[in-house]
Amino acid sequence: MTEEQRAAVRFWRTHWRTQAWRARAARDDAEPWSLPIVVRVERERTPSHQQAMYASALAVVRLLADPAATPDCPWHEPLQRWADGRIRKVVRRARGSRWLDVAALPGVTATVDDAEVRALLPHPVSDVPPPVGKLQVEGLDLDVDPDRSPGRFPLEDVGAEAAGGPTLTIVLAPRLAMSTGKACAQVGHAAQLGLLELDAERVFGWVDAGFPLRIVEATRETWRGVVGGEVEAALVTDAGYTEVEPGTHTCASTFAELASLRP
């Protein structure tokens, strides 16, 4: 991790702790902002549901840790304004020339096998950049890869074994049906909250290692432990705008070893 990346992560962690939730919610209600996540879905190259989730989580944290996100740098102001609200994310799909248009916008692309996902700079919900506004929001529901379970794929592709540093585990709530678009937004939230809220030493070690992560579905027993605070975890509570009821705990992130998670 460069000193610029360390400075970016340090700023977001401090800023998150000093901005009261009530103030964030009130500001978001007055003028909501969102962070676009764009999944590339070409006709001849379609990612799986799992691949899109992994790439979405990576794209979000790499965007926040980018040197351009540090104070006084070009990306900082829109990211800070967005972070002062509810950190909402909107997932869209793109292909062909529309993907190329999106790729030209400021942001970070994460690639995991067949998945390419780009996290862009946030914008007011009422003022969507034209290349983003052309993209479809609803209906992103990719096939689940039957040969690769979320708990085992794709750790080797993001350097976990080689780096030997902490690995972030994103834990999905058991038996909670979500479309790919919804799931990508939720794991993006979980990765971001892990970066902001979990133990600093582990977080900086994780960033140094290149953000290695795994995504697993919890058993009911393990999920009760996560929600109940038996391990240090950053819990995602959904606002209920789409697909799930308000207040639903959709997923969480942790560096803890959870033996009863099923792969």
C-alpha positions as YAML, in Angstrom:
chain: A
units: angstrom
residues:
- id: 1
  name: MET
  ca: [0.00, 0.00, 0.00]
- id: 2
  name: THR
  ca: [1.36, 3.41, -0.94]
- id: 3
  name: GLU
  ca: [1.39, 6.30, 1.51]
- id: 4
  name: GLU
  ca: [-1.33, 7.94, -0.57]
- id: 5
  name: GLN
  ca: [-3.55, 4.85, -0.23]
- id: 6
  name: ARG
  ca: [-2.88, 4.72, 3.49]
- id: 7
  name: ALA
  ca: [-3.83, 8.39, 3.79]
- id: 8
  name: ALA
  ca: [-7.07, 7.78, 1.90]
- id: 9
  name: VAL
  ca: [-8.08, 4.84, 4.08]
- id: 10
  name: ARG
  ca: [-7.12, 6.72, 7.24]
- id: 11
  name: PHE
  ca: [-9.24, 9.70, 6.22]
- id: 12
  name: TRP
  ca: [-12.36, 7.66, 5.44]
- id: 13
  name: ARG
  ca: [-12.10, 5.73, 8.70]
- id: 14
  name: THR
  ca: [-11.77, 8.93, 10.74]
- id: 15
  name: HIS
  ca: [-14.48, 10.74, 8.80]
- id: 16
  name: TRP
  ca: [-16.92, 7.85, 9.25]
- id: 17
  name: ARG
  ca: [-16.46, 7.86, 13.01]
- id: 18
  name: THR
  ca: [-16.90, 11.61, 13.41]
- id: 19
  name: GLN
  ca: [-20.03, 11.95, 11.25]
- id: 20
  name: ALA
  ca: [-23.10, 11.05, 13.29]
- id: 21
  name: TRP
  ca: [-25.59, 8.70, 11.65]
- id: 22
  name: ARG
  ca: [-28.51, 11.06, 12.22]
- id: 23
  name: ALA
  ca: [-26.67, 13.83, 10.39]
- id: 24
  name: ARG
  ca: [-25.82, 11.49, 7.49]
- id: 25
  name: ALA
  ca: [-29.42, 10.35, 7.17]
- id: 26
  name: ALA
  ca: [-30.81, 13.88, 7.33]
- id: 27
  name: ARG
  ca: [-28.43, 15.10, 4.65]
- id: 28
  name: ASP
  ca: [-29.23, 12.16, 2.42]
- id: 29
  name: ASP
  ca: [-32.96, 12.74, 2.79]
- id: 30
  name: ALA
  ca: [-32.50, 16.37, 1.75]
- id: 31
  name: GLU
  ca: [-30.36, 15.61, -1.33]
- id: 32
  name: PRO
  ca: [-29.60, 11.90, -1.87]
- id: 33
  name: TRP
  ca: [-26.43, 10.88, -3.65]
- id: 34
  name: SER
  ca: [-25.50, 7.44, -4.99]
- id: 35
  name: LEU
  ca: [-22.39, 5.62, -6.12]
- id: 36
  name: PRO
  ca: [-22.80, 3.84, -9.47]
- id: 37
  name: ILE
  ca: [-21.58, 0.26, -9.83]
- id: 38
  name: VAL
  ca: [-21.58, -0.92, -13.45]
- id: 39
  name: VAL
  ca: [-21.34, -4.62, -14.33]
- id: 40
  name: ARG
  ca: [-20.12, -5.45, -17.82]
- id: 41
  name: VAL
  ca: [-22.43, -8.02, -19.41]
- id: 42
  name: GLU
  ca: [-21.49, -8.78, -23.02]
- id: 43
  name: ARG
  ca: [-23.48, -11.27, -25.09]
- id: 44
  name: GLU
  ca: [-20.43, -13.47, -25.63]
- id: 45
  name: ARG
  ca: [-18.95, -12.96, -22.16]
- id: 46
  name: THR
  ca: [-21.37, -13.05, -19.26]
- id: 47
  name: PRO
  ca: [-20.08, -13.24, -15.70]
- id: 48
  name: SER
  ca: [-21.63, -15.45, -13.06]
- id: 49
  name: HIS
  ca: [-23.53, -14.12, -10.06]
- id: 50
  name: GLN
  ca: [-20.59, -14.91, -7.76]
- id: 51
  name: GLN
  ca: [-17.99, -13.31, -10.01]
- id: 52
  name: ALA
  ca: [-20.01, -10.09, -10.22]
- id: 53
  name: MET
  ca: [-20.30, -9.97, -6.42]
- id: 54
  name: TYR
  ca: [-16.57, -10.37, -5.88]
- id: 55
  name: ALA
  ca: [-15.68, -7.75, -8.47]
- id: 56
  name: SER
  ca: [-18.23, -5.30, -7.05]
- id: 57
  name: ALA
  ca: [-16.83, -5.56, -3.53]
- id: 58
  name: LEU
  ca: [-13.28, -5.08, -4.80]
- id: 59
  name: ALA
  ca: [-14.17, -2.13, -7.02]
- id: 60
  name: VAL
  ca: [-15.78, -0.22, -4.14]
- id: 61
  name: VAL
  ca: [-12.86, -0.52, -1.71]
- id: 62
  name: ARG
  ca: [-10.27, 0.10, -4.40]
- id: 63
  name: LEU
  ca: [-12.09, 3.29, -5.33]
- id: 64
  name: LEU
  ca: [-12.02, 4.54, -1.73]
- id: 65
  name: ALA
  ca: [-8.33, 3.64, -1.33]
- id: 66
  name: ASP
  ca: [-7.25, 5.21, -4.61]
- id: 67
  name: PRO
  ca: [-4.72, 8.05, -4.25]
- id: 68
  name: ALA
  ca: [-7.15, 10.34, -6.13]
- id: 69
  name: ALA
  ca: [-9.59, 9.90, -3.21]
- id: 70
  name: THR
  ca: [-7.30, 11.58, -0.68]
- id: 71
  name: PRO
  ca: [-8.08, 15.10, 0.55]
- id: 72
  name: ASP
  ca: [-7.26, 17.86, -1.96]
- id: 73
  name: CYS
  ca: [-7.27, 15.34, -4.82]
- id: 74
  name: PRO
  ca: [-9.80, 15.24, -7.71]
- id: 75
  name: TRP
  ca: [-12.08, 12.45, -6.49]
- id: 76
  name: HIS
  ca: [-12.26, 13.47, -2.87]
- id: 77
  name: GLU
  ca: [-15.07, 16.03, -2.88]
- id: 78
  name: PRO
  ca: [-17.79, 13.85, -4.52]
- id: 79
  name: LEU
  ca: [-16.78, 10.85, -2.43]
- id: 80
  name: GLN
  ca: [-16.94, 12.84, 0.79]
- id: 81
  name: ARG
  ca: [-20.33, 14.33, -0.08]
- id: 82
  name: TRP
  ca: [-21.68, 10.86, -0.79]
- id: 83
  name: ALA
  ca: [-20.11, 9.42, 2.37]
- id: 84
  name: ASP
  ca: [-21.94, 12.12, 4.35]
- id: 85
  name: GLY
  ca: [-25.22, 10.42, 3.39]
- id: 86
  name: ARG
  ca: [-26.48, 6.84, 3.37]
- id: 87
  name: ILE
  ca: [-23.72, 5.43, 1.10]
- id: 88
  name: ARG
  ca: [-26.37, 4.15, -1.31]
- id: 89
  name: LYS
  ca: [-25.16, 2.27, -4.38]
- id: 90
  name: VAL
  ca: [-27.01, 1.72, -7.66]
- id: 91
  name: VAL
  ca: [-25.98, -1.23, -9.81]
- id: 92
  name: ARG
  ca: [-26.39, -1.09, -13.58]
- id: 93
  name: ARG
  ca: [-25.33, -3.20, -16.54]
- id: 94
  name: ALA
  ca: [-23.47, -2.16, -19.69]
- id: 95
  name: ARG
  ca: [-22.17, -3.71, -22.88]
- id: 96
  name: GLY
  ca: [-20.38, -2.68, -26.07]
- id: 97
  name: SER
  ca: [-20.04, 1.04, -26.69]
- id: 98
  name: ARG
  ca: [-21.93, 1.90, -23.51]
- id: 99
  name: TRP
  ca: [-19.36, 0.04, -21.45]
- id: 100
  name: LEU
  ca: [-16.61, 1.97, -23.25]
- id: 101
  name: ASP
  ca: [-18.40, 5.23, -22.41]
- id: 102
  name: VAL
  ca: [-18.53, 4.23, -18.74]
- id: 103
  name: ALA
  ca: [-14.91, 3.09, -18.76]
- id: 104
  name: ALA
  ca: [-13.92, 6.63, -19.79]
- id: 105
  name: LEU
  ca: [-15.49, 8.12, -16.66]
- id: 106
  name: PRO
  ca: [-13.44, 8.53, -13.45]
- id: 107
  name: GLY
  ca: [-13.53, 5.35, -11.40]
- id: 108
  name: VAL
  ca: [-11.95, 1.96, -10.71]
- id: 109
  name: THR
  ca: [-12.54, -1.32, -12.55]
- id: 110
  name: ALA
  ca: [-12.11, -4.67, -10.79]
- id: 111
  name: THR
  ca: [-11.77, -7.83, -12.88]
- id: 112
  name: VAL
  ca: [-12.49, -11.29, -11.51]
- id: 113
  name: ASP
  ca: [-12.48, -14.05, -14.13]
- id: 114
  name: ASP
  ca: [-15.31, -13.14, -16.55]
- id: 115
  name: ALA
  ca: [-16.53, -10.22, -14.45]
- id: 116
  name: GLU
  ca: [-15.58, -6.61, -15.02]
- id: 117
  name: VAL
  ca: [-17.18, -4.17, -12.62]
- id: 118
  name: ARG
  ca: [-16.52, -0.44, -12.48]
- id: 119
  name: ALA
  ca: [-17.21, 1.74, -9.44]
- id: 120
  name: LEU
  ca: [-17.67, 5.36, -10.50]
- id: 121
  name: LEU
  ca: [-17.62, 8.64, -8.62]
- id: 122
  name: PRO
  ca: [-20.87, 9.38, -6.75]
- id: 123
  name: HIS
  ca: [-23.43, 11.88, -8.02]
- id: 124
  name: PRO
  ca: [-26.75, 13.37, -6.90]
- id: 125
  name: VAL
  ca: [-29.64, 11.01, -7.57]
- id: 126
  name: SER
  ca: [-31.36, 13.86, -9.40]
- id: 127
  name: ASP
  ca: [-28.37, 14.50, -11.69]
- id: 128
  name: VAL
  ca: [-27.14, 11.21, -13.18]
- id: 129
  name: PRO
  ca: [-24.23, 11.54, -15.66]
- id: 130
  name: PRO
  ca: [-25.62, 10.92, -19.19]
- id: 131
  name: PRO
  ca: [-23.50, 7.81, -19.94]
- id: 132
  name: VAL
  ca: [-24.70, 6.27, -16.67]
- id: 133
  name: GLY
  ca: [-28.32, 7.34, -17.10]
- id: 134
  name: LYS
  ca: [-28.53, 5.35, -20.34]
- id: 135
  name: LEU
  ca: [-27.83, 2.09, -18.53]
- id: 136
  name: GLN
  ca: [-30.45, -0.37, -17.30]
- id: 137
  name: VAL
  ca: [-30.91, -0.55, -13.53]
- id: 138
  name: GLU
  ca: [-33.44, -3.33, -12.99]
- id: 139
  name: GLY
  ca: [-33.24, -6.93, -14.11]
- id: 140
  name: LEU
  ca: [-29.58, -7.75, -13.48]
- id: 141
  name: ASP
  ca: [-29.90, -11.38, -12.41]
- id: 142
  name: LEU
  ca: [-26.96, -13.51, -13.54]
- id: 143
  name: ASP
  ca: [-26.67, -17.29, -13.35]
- id: 144
  name: VAL
  ca: [-25.15, -18.83, -10.25]
- id: 145
  name: ASP
  ca: [-21.96, -20.72, -11.11]
- id: 146
  name: PRO
  ca: [-22.76, -24.33, -10.13]
- id: 147
  name: ASP
  ca: [-19.10, -25.39, -10.12]
- id: 148
  name: ARG
  ca: [-17.78, -22.74, -7.77]
- id: 149
  name: SER
  ca: [-19.11, -22.15, -4.31]
- id: 150
  name: PRO
  ca: [-18.77, -18.59, -2.97]
- id: 151
  name: GLY
  ca: [-16.60, -19.62, -0.05]
- id: 152
  name: ARG
  ca: [-13.81, -21.02, -2.21]
- id: 153
  name: PHE
  ca: [-13.76, -18.76, -5.24]
- id: 154
  name: PRO
  ca: [-11.77, -16.72, -6.26]
- id: 155
  name: LEU
  ca: [-9.28, -16.31, -3.40]
- id: 156
  name: GLU
  ca: [-6.33, -17.26, -5.57]
- id: 157
  name: ASP
  ca: [-7.21, -14.56, -8.09]
- id: 158
  name: VAL
  ca: [-7.03, -11.70, -5.60]
- id: 159
  name: GLY
  ca: [-3.75, -12.78, -4.03]
- id: 160
  name: ALA
  ca: [-4.82, -14.07, -0.63]
- id: 161
  name: GLU
  ca: [-2.52, -17.09, -0.60]
- id: 162
  name: ALA
  ca: [0.50, -15.23, -1.94]
- id: 163
  name: ALA
  ca: [0.07, -12.16, 0.24]
- id: 164
  name: GLY
  ca: [-0.49, -14.02, 3.48]
- id: 165
  name: GLY
  ca: [-2.31, -11.06, 4.99]
- id: 166
  name: PRO
  ca: [-5.76, -10.81, 6.54]
- id: 167
  name: THR
  ca: [-8.65, -11.96, 4.36]
- id: 168
  name: LEU
  ca: [-11.98, -10.20, 4.66]
- id: 169
  name: THR
  ca: [-14.94, -12.55, 4.82]
- id: 170
  name: ILE
  ca: [-18.25, -11.20, 3.56]
- id: 171
  name: VAL
  ca: [-21.00, -13.23, 5.18]
- id: 172
  name: LEU
  ca: [-24.36, -13.43, 3.41]
- id: 173
  name: ALA
  ca: [-27.52, -13.85, 5.45]
- id: 174
  name: PRO
  ca: [-28.84, -17.40, 5.07]
- id: 175
  name: ARG
  ca: [-31.57, -18.10, 2.53]
- id: 176
  name: LEU
  ca: [-32.08, -14.46, 1.61]
- id: 177
  name: ALA
  ca: [-32.99, -14.26, -2.07]
- id: 178
  name: MET
  ca: [-31.51, -11.26, -3.86]
- id: 179
  name: SER
  ca: [-31.00, -10.46, -7.53]
- id: 180
  name: THR
  ca: [-27.43, -10.06, -8.75]
- id: 181
  name: GLY
  ca: [-27.81, -6.29, -8.80]
- id: 182
  name: LYS
  ca: [-29.04, -6.19, -5.22]
- id: 183
  name: ALA
  ca: [-26.36, -8.64, -4.06]
- id: 184
  name: CYS
  ca: [-23.59, -6.60, -5.71]
- id: 185
  name: ALA
  ca: [-24.72, -3.47, -3.90]
- id: 186
  name: GLN
  ca: [-24.93, -5.30, -0.56]
- id: 187
  name: VAL
  ca: [-21.46, -6.85, -0.73]
- id: 188
  name: GLY
  ca: [-20.16, -3.45, -1.81]
- id: 189
  name: HIS
  ca: [-21.65, -2.02, 1.39]
- id: 190
  name: ALA
  ca: [-20.11, -4.85, 3.43]
- id: 191
  name: ALA
  ca: [-16.62, -4.38, 1.99]
- id: 192
  name: GLN
  ca: [-16.84, -0.62, 2.54]
- id: 193
  name: LEU
  ca: [-18.03, -0.95, 6.13]
- id: 194
  name: GLY
  ca: [-15.27, -3.47, 6.79]
- id: 195
  name: LEU
  ca: [-12.74, -0.92, 5.56]
- id: 196
  name: LEU
  ca: [-14.26, 1.79, 7.76]
- id: 197
  name: GLU
  ca: [-15.22, 0.00, 10.96]
- id: 198
  name: LEU
  ca: [-13.10, -3.09, 11.63]
- id: 199
  name: ASP
  ca: [-9.82, -3.32, 13.55]
- id: 200
  name: ALA
  ca: [-7.32, -0.84, 12.08]
- id: 201
  name: GLU
  ca: [-4.30, -3.17, 12.12]
- id: 202
  name: ARG
  ca: [-6.19, -5.85, 10.22]
- id: 203
  name: VAL
  ca: [-7.68, -3.35, 7.80]
- id: 204
  name: PHE
  ca: [-4.33, -1.88, 6.84]
- id: 205
  name: GLY
  ca: [-2.87, -5.37, 6.53]
- id: 206
  name: TRP
  ca: [-5.78, -6.29, 4.27]
- id: 207
  name: VAL
  ca: [-5.20, -3.25, 2.08]
- id: 208
  name: ASP
  ca: [-1.46, -4.03, 1.93]
- id: 209
  name: ALA
  ca: [-2.31, -7.57, 0.77]
- id: 210
  name: GLY
  ca: [-4.46, -6.30, -2.12]
- id: 211
  name: PHE
  ca: [-7.92, -6.69, -0.56]
- id: 212
  name: PRO
  ca: [-8.17, -10.51, -0.49]
- id: 213
  name: LEU
  ca: [-11.71, -11.59, 0.28]
- id: 214
  name: ARG
  ca: [-14.13, -14.46, 0.33]
- id: 215
  name: ILE
  ca: [-17.92, -14.47, 0.17]
- id: 216
  name: VAL
  ca: [-19.84, -17.15, 2.03]
- id: 217
  name: GLU
  ca: [-23.40, -17.90, 3.04]
- id: 218
  name: ALA
  ca: [-23.86, -18.30, 6.78]
- id: 219
  name: THR
  ca: [-25.65, -21.08, 8.52]
- id: 220
  name: ARG
  ca: [-28.54, -19.90, 10.69]
- id: 221
  name: GLU
  ca: [-26.46, -20.53, 13.83]
- id: 222
  name: THR
  ca: [-23.46, -18.58, 12.58]
- id: 223
  name: TRP
  ca: [-25.62, -15.72, 11.37]
- id: 224
  name: ARG
  ca: [-27.19, -15.40, 14.82]
- id: 225
  name: GLY
  ca: [-23.66, -15.10, 16.23]
- id: 226
  name: VAL
  ca: [-22.69, -12.45, 13.71]
- id: 227
  name: VAL
  ca: [-25.83, -10.37, 14.26]
- id: 228
  name: GLY
  ca: [-25.60, -10.90, 18.02]
- id: 229
  name: GLY
  ca: [-22.08, -9.50, 18.23]
- id: 230
  name: GLU
  ca: [-20.21, -12.70, 19.11]
- id: 231
  name: VAL
  ca: [-17.48, -11.70, 16.64]
- id: 232
  name: GLU
  ca: [-16.28, -8.32, 15.44]
- id: 233
  name: ALA
  ca: [-18.23, -7.68, 12.27]
- id: 234
  name: ALA
  ca: [-19.54, -4.76, 10.21]
- id: 235
  name: LEU
  ca: [-23.22, -5.43, 9.68]
- id: 236
  name: VAL
  ca: [-25.18, -4.20, 6.64]
- id: 237
  name: THR
  ca: [-28.74, -3.11, 7.46]
- id: 238
  name: ASP
  ca: [-30.77, -2.42, 4.33]
- id: 239
  name: ALA
  ca: [-32.93, 0.68, 4.01]
- id: 240
  name: GLY
  ca: [-35.59, -1.35, 2.21]
- id: 241
  name: TYR
  ca: [-35.81, 0.61, -1.04]
- id: 242
  name: THR
  ca: [-35.78, -2.57, -3.16]
- id: 243
  name: GLU
  ca: [-36.31, -6.34, -2.79]
- id: 244
  name: VAL
  ca: [-36.07, -6.67, 1.02]
- id: 245
  name: GLU
  ca: [-37.93, -5.21, 3.97]
- id: 246
  name: PRO
  ca: [-36.53, -2.11, 5.71]
- id: 247
  name: GLY
  ca: [-34.15, -3.07, 8.50]
- id: 248
  name: THR
  ca: [-33.16, -6.41, 6.97]
- id: 249
  name: HIS
  ca: [-29.63, -7.52, 7.81]
- id: 250
  name: THR
  ca: [-28.39, -8.68, 4.41]
- id: 251
  name: CYS
  ca: [-24.71, -9.40, 5.02]
- id: 252
  name: ALA
  ca: [-21.71, -8.54, 7.15]
- id: 253
  name: SER
  ca: [-17.92, -8.38, 6.88]
- id: 254
  name: THR
  ca: [-15.40, -9.73, 9.35]
- id: 255
  name: PHE
  ca: [-11.80, -10.85, 9.73]
- id: 256
  name: ALA
  ca: [-12.81, -13.49, 12.27]
- id: 257
  name: GLU
  ca: [-12.49, -17.22, 11.61]
- id: 258
  name: LEU
  ca: [-16.01, -18.63, 11.43]
- id: 259
  name: ALA
  ca: [-15.69, -22.40, 11.37]
- id: 260
  name: SER
  ca: [-19.37, -23.10, 10.85]
- id: 261
  name: LEU
  ca: [-19.71, -21.07, 7.66]
- id: 262
  name: ARG
  ca: [-20.63, -23.37, 4.83]
- id: 263
  name: PRO
  ca: [-18.58, -23.16, 1.58]
...
